[in-house]
GROMACS .gro file of C-alpha atoms in nm:
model
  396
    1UNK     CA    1   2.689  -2.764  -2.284
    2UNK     CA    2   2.326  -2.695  -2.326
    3UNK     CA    3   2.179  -2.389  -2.302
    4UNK     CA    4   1.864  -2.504  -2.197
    5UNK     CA    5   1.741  -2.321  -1.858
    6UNK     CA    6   1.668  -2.609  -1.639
    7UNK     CA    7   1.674  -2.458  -1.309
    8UNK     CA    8   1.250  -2.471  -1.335
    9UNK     CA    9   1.053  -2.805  -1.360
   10UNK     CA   10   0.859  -2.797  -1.715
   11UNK     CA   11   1.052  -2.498  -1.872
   12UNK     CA   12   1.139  -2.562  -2.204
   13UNK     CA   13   1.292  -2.244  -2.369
   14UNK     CA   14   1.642  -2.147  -2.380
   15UNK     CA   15   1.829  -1.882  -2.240
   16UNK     CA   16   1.851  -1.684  -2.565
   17UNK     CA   17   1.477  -1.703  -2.657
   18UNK     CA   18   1.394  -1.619  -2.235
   19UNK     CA   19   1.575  -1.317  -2.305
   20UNK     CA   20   1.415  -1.233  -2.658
   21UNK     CA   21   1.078  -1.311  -2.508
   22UNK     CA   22   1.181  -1.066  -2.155
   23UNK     CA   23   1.215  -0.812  -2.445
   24UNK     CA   24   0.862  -0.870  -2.593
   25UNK     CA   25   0.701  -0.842  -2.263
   26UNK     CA   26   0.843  -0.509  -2.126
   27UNK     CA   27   0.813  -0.367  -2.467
   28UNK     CA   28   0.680  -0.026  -2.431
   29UNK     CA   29   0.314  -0.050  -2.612
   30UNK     CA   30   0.171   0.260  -2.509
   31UNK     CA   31   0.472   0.420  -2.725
   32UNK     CA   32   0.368   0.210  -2.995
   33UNK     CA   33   0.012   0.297  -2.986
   34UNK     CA   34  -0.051  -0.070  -2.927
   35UNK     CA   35  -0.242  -0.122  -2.567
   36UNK     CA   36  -0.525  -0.212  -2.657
   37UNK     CA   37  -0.422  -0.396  -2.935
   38UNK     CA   38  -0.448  -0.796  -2.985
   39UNK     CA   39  -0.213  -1.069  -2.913
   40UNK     CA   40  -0.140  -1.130  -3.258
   41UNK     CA   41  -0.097  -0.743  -3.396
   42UNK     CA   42   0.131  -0.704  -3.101
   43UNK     CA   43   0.345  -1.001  -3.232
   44UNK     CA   44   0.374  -0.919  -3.527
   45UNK     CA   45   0.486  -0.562  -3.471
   46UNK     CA   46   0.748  -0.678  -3.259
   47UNK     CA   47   0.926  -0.959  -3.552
   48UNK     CA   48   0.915  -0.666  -3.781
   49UNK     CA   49   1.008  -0.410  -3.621
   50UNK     CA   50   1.212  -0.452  -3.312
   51UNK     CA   51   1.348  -0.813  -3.321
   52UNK     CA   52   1.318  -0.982  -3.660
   53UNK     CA   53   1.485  -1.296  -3.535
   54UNK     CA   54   1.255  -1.385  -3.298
   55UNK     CA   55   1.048  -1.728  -3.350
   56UNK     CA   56   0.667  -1.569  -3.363
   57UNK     CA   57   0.551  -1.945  -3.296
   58UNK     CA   58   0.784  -2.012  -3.014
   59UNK     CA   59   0.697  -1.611  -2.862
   60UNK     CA   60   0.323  -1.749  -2.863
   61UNK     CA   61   0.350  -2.086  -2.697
   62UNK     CA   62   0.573  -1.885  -2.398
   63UNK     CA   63   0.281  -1.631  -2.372
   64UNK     CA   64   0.023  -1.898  -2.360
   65UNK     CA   65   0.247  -2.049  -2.093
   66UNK     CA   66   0.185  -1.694  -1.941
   67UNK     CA   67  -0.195  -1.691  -1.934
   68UNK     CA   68  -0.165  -1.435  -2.232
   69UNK     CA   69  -0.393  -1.500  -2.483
   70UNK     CA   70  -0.604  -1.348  -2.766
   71UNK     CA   71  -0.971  -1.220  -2.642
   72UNK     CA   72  -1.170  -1.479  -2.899
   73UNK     CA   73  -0.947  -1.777  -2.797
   74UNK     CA   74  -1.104  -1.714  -2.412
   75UNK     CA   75  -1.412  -1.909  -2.288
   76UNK     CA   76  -1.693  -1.806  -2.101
   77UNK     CA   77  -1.557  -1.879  -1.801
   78UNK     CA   78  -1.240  -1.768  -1.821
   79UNK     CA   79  -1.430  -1.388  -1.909
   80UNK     CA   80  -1.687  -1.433  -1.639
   81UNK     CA   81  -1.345  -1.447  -1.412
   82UNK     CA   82  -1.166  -1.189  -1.563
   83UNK     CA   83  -1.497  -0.964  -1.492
   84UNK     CA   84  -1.510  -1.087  -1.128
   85UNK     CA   85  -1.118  -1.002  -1.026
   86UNK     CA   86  -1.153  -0.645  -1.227
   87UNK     CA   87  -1.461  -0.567  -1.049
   88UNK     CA   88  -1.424  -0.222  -0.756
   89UNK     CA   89  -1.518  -0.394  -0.458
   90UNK     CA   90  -1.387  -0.098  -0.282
   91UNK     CA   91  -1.612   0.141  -0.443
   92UNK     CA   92  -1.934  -0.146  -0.437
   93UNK     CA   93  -2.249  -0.030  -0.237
   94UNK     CA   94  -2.248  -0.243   0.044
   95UNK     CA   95  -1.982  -0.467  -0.007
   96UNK     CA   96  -1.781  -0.312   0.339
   97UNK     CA   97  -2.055  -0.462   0.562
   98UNK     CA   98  -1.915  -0.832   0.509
   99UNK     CA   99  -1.532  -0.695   0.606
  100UNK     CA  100  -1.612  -0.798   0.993
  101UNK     CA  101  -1.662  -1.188   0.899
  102UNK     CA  102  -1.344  -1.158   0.680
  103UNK     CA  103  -1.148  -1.060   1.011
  104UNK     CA  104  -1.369  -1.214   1.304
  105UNK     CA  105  -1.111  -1.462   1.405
  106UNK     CA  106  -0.761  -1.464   1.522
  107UNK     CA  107  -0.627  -1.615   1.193
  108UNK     CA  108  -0.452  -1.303   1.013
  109UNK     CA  109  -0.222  -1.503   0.806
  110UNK     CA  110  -0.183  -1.362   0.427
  111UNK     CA  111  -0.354  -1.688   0.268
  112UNK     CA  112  -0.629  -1.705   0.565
  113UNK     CA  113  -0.716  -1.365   0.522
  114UNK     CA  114  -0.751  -1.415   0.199
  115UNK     CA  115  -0.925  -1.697   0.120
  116UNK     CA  116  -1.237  -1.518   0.321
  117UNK     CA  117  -1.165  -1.227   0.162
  118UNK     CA  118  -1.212  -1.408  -0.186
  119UNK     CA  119  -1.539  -1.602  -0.033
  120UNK     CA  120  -1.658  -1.279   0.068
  121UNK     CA  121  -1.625  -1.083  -0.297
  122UNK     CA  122  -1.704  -1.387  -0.446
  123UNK     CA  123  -2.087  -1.415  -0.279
  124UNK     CA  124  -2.134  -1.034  -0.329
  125UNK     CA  125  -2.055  -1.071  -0.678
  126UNK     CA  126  -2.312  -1.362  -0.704
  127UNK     CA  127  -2.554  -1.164  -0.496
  128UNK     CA  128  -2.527  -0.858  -0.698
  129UNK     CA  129  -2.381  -0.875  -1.021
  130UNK     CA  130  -2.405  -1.248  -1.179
  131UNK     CA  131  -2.376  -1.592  -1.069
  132UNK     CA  132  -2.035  -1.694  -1.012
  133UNK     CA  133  -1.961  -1.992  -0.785
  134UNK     CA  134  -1.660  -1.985  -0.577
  135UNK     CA  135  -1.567  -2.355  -0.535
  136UNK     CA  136  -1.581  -2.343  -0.919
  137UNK     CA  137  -1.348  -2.039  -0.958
  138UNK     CA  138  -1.074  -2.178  -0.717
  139UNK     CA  139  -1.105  -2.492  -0.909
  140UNK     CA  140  -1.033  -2.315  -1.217
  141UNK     CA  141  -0.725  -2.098  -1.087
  142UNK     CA  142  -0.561  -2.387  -0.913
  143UNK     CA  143  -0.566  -2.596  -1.323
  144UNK     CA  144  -0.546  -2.277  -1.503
  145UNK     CA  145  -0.251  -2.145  -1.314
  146UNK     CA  146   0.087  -1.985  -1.515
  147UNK     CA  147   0.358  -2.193  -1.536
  148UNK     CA  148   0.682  -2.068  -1.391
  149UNK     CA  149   0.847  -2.088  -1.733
  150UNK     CA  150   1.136  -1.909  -1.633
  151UNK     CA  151   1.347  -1.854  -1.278
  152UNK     CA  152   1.435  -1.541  -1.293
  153UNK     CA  153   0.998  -1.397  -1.319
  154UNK     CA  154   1.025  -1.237  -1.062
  155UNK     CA  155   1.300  -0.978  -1.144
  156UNK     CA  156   1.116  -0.907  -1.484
  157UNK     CA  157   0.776  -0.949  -1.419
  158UNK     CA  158   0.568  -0.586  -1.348
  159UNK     CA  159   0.322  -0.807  -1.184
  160UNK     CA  160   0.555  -0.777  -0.880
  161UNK     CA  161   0.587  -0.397  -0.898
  162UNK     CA  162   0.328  -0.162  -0.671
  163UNK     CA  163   0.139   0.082  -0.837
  164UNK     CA  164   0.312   0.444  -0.821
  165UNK     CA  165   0.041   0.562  -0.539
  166UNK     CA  166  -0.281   0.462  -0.366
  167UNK     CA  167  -0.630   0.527  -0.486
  168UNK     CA  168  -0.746   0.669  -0.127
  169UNK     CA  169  -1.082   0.853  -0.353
  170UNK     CA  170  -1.263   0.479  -0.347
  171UNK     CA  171  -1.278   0.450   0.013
  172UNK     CA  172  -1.603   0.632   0.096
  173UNK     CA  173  -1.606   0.559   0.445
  174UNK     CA  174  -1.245   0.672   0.510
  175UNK     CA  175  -1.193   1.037   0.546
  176UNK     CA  176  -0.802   1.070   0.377
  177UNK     CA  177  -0.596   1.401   0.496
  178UNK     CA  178  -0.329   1.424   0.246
  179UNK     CA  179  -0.049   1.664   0.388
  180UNK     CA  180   0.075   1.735   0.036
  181UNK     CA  181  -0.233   1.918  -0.071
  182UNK     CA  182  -0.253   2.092   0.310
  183UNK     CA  183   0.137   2.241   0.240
  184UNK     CA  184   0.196   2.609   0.119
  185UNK     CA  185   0.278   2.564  -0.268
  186UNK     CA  186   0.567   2.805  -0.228
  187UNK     CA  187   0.701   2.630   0.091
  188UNK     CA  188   0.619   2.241   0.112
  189UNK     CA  189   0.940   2.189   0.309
  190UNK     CA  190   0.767   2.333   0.658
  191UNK     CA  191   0.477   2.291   0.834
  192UNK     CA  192   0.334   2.685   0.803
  193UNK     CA  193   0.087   2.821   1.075
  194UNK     CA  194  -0.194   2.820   0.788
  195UNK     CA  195  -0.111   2.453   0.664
  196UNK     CA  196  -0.170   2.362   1.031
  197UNK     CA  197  -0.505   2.563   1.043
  198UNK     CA  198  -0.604   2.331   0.727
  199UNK     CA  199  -0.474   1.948   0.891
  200UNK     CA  200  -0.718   2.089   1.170
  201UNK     CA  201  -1.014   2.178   0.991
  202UNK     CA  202  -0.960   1.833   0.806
  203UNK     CA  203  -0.942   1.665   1.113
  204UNK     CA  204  -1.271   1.815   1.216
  205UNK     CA  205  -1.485   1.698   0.907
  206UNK     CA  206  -1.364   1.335   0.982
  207UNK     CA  207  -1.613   1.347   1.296
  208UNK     CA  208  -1.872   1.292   1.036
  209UNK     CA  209  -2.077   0.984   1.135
  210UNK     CA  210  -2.026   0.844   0.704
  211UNK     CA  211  -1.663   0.828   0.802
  212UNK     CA  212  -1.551   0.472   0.958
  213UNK     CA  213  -1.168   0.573   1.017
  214UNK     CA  214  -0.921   0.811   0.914
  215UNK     CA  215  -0.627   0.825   0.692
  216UNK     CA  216  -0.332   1.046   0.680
  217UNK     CA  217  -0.106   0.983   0.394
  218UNK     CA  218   0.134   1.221   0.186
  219UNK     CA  219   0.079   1.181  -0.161
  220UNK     CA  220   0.455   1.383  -0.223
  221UNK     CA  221   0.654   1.103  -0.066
  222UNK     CA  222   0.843   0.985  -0.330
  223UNK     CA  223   1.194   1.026  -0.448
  224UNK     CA  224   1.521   0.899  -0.215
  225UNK     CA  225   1.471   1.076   0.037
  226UNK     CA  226   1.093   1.161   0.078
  227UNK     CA  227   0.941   1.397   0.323
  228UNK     CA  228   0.606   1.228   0.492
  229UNK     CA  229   0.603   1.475   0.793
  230UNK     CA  230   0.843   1.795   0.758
  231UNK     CA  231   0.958   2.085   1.033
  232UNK     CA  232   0.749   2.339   1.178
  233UNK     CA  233   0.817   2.671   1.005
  234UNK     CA  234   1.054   2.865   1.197
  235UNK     CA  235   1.016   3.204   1.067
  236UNK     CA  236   0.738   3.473   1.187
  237UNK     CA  237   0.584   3.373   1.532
  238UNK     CA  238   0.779   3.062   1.676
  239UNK     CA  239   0.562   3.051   1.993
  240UNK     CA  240   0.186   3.095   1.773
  241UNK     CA  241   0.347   2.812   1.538
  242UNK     CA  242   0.406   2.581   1.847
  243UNK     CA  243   0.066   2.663   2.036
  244UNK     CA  244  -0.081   2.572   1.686
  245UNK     CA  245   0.064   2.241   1.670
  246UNK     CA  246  -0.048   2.119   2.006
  247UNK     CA  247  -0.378   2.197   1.927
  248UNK     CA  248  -0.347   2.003   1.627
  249UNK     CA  249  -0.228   1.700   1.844
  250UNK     CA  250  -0.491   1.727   2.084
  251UNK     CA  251  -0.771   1.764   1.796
  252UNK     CA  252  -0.582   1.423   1.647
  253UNK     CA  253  -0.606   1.255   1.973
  254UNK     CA  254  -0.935   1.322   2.109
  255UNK     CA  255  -1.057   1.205   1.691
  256UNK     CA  256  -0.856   0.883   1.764
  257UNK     CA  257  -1.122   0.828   2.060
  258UNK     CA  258  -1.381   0.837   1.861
  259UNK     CA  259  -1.261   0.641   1.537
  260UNK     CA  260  -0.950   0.469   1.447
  261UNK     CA  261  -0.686   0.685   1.289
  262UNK     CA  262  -0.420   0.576   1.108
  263UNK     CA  263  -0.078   0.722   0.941
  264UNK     CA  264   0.121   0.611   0.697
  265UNK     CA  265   0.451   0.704   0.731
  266UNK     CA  266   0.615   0.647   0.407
  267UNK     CA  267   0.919   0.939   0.465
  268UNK     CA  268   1.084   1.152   0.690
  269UNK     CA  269   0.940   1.259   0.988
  270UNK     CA  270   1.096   1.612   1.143
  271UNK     CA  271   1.166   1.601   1.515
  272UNK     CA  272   0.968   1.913   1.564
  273UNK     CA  273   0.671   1.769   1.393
  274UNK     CA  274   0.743   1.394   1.549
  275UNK     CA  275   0.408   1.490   1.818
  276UNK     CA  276   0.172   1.494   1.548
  277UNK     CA  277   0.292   1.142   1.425
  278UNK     CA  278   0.252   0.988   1.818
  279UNK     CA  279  -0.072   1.153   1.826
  280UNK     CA  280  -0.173   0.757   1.722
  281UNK     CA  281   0.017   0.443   1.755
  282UNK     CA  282  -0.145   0.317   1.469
  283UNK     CA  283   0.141   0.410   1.246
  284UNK     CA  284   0.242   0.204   0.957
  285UNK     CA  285   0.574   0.269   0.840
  286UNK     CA  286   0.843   0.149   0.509
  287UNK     CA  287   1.236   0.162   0.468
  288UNK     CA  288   1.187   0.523   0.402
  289UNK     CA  289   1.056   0.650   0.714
  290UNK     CA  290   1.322   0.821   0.954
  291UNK     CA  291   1.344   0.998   1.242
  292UNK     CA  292   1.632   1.189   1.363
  293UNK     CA  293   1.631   1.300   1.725
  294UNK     CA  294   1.919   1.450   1.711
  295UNK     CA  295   1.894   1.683   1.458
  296UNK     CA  296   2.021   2.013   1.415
  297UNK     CA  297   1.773   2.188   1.165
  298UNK     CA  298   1.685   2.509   1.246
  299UNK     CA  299   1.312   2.441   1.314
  300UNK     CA  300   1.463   2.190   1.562
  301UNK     CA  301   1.687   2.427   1.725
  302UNK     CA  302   1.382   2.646   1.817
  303UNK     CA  303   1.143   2.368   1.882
  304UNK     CA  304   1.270   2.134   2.115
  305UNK     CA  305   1.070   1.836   2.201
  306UNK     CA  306   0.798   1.955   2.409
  307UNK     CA  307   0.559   1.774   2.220
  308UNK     CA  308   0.728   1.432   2.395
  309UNK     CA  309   0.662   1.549   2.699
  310UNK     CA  310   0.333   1.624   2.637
  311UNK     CA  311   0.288   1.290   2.464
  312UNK     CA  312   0.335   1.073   2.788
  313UNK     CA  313   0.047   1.252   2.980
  314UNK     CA  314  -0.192   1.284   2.686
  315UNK     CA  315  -0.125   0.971   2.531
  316UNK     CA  316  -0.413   0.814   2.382
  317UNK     CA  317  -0.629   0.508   2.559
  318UNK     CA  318  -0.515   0.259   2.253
  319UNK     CA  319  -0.127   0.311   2.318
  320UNK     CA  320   0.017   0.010   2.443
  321UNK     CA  321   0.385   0.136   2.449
  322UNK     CA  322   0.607  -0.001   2.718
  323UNK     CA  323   0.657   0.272   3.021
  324UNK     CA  324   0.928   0.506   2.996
  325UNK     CA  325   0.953   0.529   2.579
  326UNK     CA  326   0.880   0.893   2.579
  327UNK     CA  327   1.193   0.977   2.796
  328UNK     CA  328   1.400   0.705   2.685
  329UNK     CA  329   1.364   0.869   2.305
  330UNK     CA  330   1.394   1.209   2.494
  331UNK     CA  331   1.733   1.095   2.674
  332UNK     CA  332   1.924   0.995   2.350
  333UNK     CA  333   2.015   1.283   2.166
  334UNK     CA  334   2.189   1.032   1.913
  335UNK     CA  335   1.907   0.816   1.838
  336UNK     CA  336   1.818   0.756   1.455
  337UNK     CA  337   1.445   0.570   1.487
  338UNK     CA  338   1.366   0.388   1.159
  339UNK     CA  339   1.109   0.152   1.116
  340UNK     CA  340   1.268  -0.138   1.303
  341UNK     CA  341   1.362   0.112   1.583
  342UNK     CA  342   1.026   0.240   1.612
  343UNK     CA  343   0.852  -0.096   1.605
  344UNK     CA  344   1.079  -0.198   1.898
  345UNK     CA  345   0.954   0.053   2.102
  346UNK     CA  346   0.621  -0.019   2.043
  347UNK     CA  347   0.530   0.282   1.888
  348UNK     CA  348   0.370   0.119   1.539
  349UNK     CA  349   0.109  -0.124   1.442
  350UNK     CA  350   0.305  -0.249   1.058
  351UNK     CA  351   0.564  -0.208   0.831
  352UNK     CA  352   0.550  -0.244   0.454
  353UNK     CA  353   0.755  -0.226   0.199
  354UNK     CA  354   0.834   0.112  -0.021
  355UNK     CA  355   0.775  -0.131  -0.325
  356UNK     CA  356   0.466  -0.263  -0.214
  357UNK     CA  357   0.352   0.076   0.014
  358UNK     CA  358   0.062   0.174  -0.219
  359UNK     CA  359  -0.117  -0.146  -0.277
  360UNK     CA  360  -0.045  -0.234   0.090
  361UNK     CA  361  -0.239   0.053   0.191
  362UNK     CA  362  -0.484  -0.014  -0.036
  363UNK     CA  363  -0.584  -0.328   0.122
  364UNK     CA  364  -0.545  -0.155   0.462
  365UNK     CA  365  -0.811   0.112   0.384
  366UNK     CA  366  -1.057  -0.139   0.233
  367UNK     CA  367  -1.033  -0.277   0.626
  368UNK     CA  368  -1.082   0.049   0.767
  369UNK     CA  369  -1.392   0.075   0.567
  370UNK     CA  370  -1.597  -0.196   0.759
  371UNK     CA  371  -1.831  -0.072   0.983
  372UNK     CA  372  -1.797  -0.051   1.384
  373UNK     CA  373  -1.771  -0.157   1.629
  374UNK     CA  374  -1.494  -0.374   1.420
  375UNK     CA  375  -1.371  -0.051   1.280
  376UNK     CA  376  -1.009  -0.047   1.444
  377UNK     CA  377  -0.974  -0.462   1.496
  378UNK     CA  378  -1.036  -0.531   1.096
  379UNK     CA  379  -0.774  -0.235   1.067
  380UNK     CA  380  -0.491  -0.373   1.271
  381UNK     CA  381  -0.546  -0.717   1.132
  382UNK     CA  382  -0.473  -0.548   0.786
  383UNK     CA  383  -0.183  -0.402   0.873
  384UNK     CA  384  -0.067  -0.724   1.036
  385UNK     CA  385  -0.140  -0.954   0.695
  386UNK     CA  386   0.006  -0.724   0.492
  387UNK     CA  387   0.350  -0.648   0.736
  388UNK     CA  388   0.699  -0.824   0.672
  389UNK     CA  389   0.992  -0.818   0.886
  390UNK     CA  390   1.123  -0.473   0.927
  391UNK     CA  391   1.517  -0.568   1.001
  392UNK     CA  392   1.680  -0.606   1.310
  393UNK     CA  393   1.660  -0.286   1.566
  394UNK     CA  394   1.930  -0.128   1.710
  395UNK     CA  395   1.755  -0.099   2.044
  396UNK     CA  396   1.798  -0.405   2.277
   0.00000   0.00000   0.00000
């Protein structure tokens, strides 16, 4: 029986050399010292020192197959592209104030989004920086386009992999509140009178006129469990550390009438802290976020969920959650919300992926930076191109 992989129209290497050549490209080069190094030095590092047996000849055809070839063996056009897809739009003067033609219509498909999302960089680019034409360039993708060489690309390839965290710095005209950096060093695992103090304070400085939206966002989430929003601290004054958290949700709110403000919940939310959260419902949530209602943690045990209460009478004028969420959520001592729970009850605007979180957000913060009055629709249409399904709920 052949060994040939068939299973993908045009691929012509065999299982053995698809694995040999898997090898090659996850090959650690920064250990090697070789990152910046060419096509060919990479090669032939690899025959002699890691896998003799490999066919250099056949290694090169597959990467050319790949799009991966040396610098000199590039044309002019093919650089003039590369220069245009590396370029910061998020961090170009200017650039933000053609975001509310990319999201003036209804359309907020992935590919509709992004074809005037590519029209728009594209004529800034030309504008600005040098002539590029953008029938040309689509022309040249669609014929210059990698070949799926092998079935199995997209368990292998890191193109498919997020970056470890978001760049939130580039986004001038989004004031980011990171809760890590607003947590006591010696206590991240509660919510301390004085870290509350900060997240106000923050939330002040976002009333600045050079800030379009605002972002809160926990840098810390990470591991299998992460912690996006954790418990009120229960030590010292219990009622001071309460009174300080609903002045926190009211300073949220009343921002949130004045410019769109968005979290994203990548973690666990506490039940003592779950006010803050609804203090928007533009909430985008992953697999990771979690919230128990039921939970017996100590901070829970002396804060009870007052802050629900509060939520149904100072909801803010953009909730559109169905009547009666509040108690329902109050009523079920049981109830786990995850992100397919909490989209049910109307109480998010997107979900994304933990794998694809930080370039998700990305994209969703370049939105937030176009001007207003489009401020909050280019936001939500964001969130809705780059959302997938979240699961089935286990609310009817």
């Amino acid at each position: 029986m052949s060994n040939e992989i068939t299973q993908v129209k045009g691929c012509e290497f065999t299982t053995d050399e698809l694995q040999r050549f898997h090898h090659y490209y996850k090959y650690d080069w920064a250990a090697a010292g070789l990152v910046s190094a060419p096509v060919s030095k990479r090669i032939q590092h690899f025959v002699e020192t890691v896998d003799p047996g490999i066919d250099s000849n056949r290694l090169q055809e597959w990467l050319h197959t790949m799009g991966i070839v040396e610098e000199s063996e590039k044309s002019e056009q093919a650089r003039l592209y590369e220069r245009f897809e590396h370029f910061d739009f998020a961090a170009a003067v200017g650039f933000n104030q053609m975001l509310a033609d990319v999201y003036a219509t209804d359309d907020v498909s992935k590919h509709g989004v992004g074809e005037r999302m590519d029209q728009a960089k594209a004529q800034y680019y030309s504008d600005n920086i040098e002539p590029l034409v953008y029938s040309e360039y689509k022309e040249y993708k669609e014929v210059n386009a990698p070949k799926p060489v092998c079935p199995y690309q997209d368990l292998w390839d890191p193109k498919g992999a997020d970056k470890e965290s978001a760049d939130t710095n580039k986004f001038a005209n989004v004031r980011t509140i990171d809760i890590a950096k607003l947590l006591d060093p010696d206590n991240v695992d509660v919510l301390t009178i004085g870290a509350i103090n900060l997240f106000i304070d923050a939330a002040k400085t976002a009333y600045d006129q050079k800030y379009f939206a605002v972002a809160v966002v926990n840098s810390r989430c990470n591991g299998p469990e992460p912690m996006f929003l954790p418990a009120l601290s229960s030590t010292g004054d219990c009622p001071a550390t309460l009174k300080a958290a609903m002045r926190l949700q009211i300073e949220l709110r009343n921002l949130n009438k004045t410019k769109p403000l968005v979290f994203f919940a990548n973690g666990v939310v506490d039940t003592s802290t779950l006010g803050i959260l609804m203090s928007t419902v533009d909430i985008v949530t992953s697999e990771m976020f979690c919230v128990s209602i039921g939970s017996v943690s100590q901070s829970s045990q002396k804060f009870p969920l007052s802050a629900l209460y509060d939520w149904v009478h100072l909801s803010n004028h953009q909730a559109k959650v169905s009547k009666g969420t509040a108690e329902y959520i109050m009523c079920s001592p049981d109830l786990v919300l995850r992100s397919a729970e909490w989209s049910t009850l109307g109480l998010g605007i997107g979900f994304v992926s933990h794998r694809k979180f930080a370039s998700g957000m990305e994209q969703i913060l370049l939105a937030a930076s176009c001007p207003p009055p489009h401020t909050r629709d280019a936001l939500r249409k964001a969130c809705a191109v780059e959302s997938v399904y979240s699961g089935p709920s286990k609310i009817n």
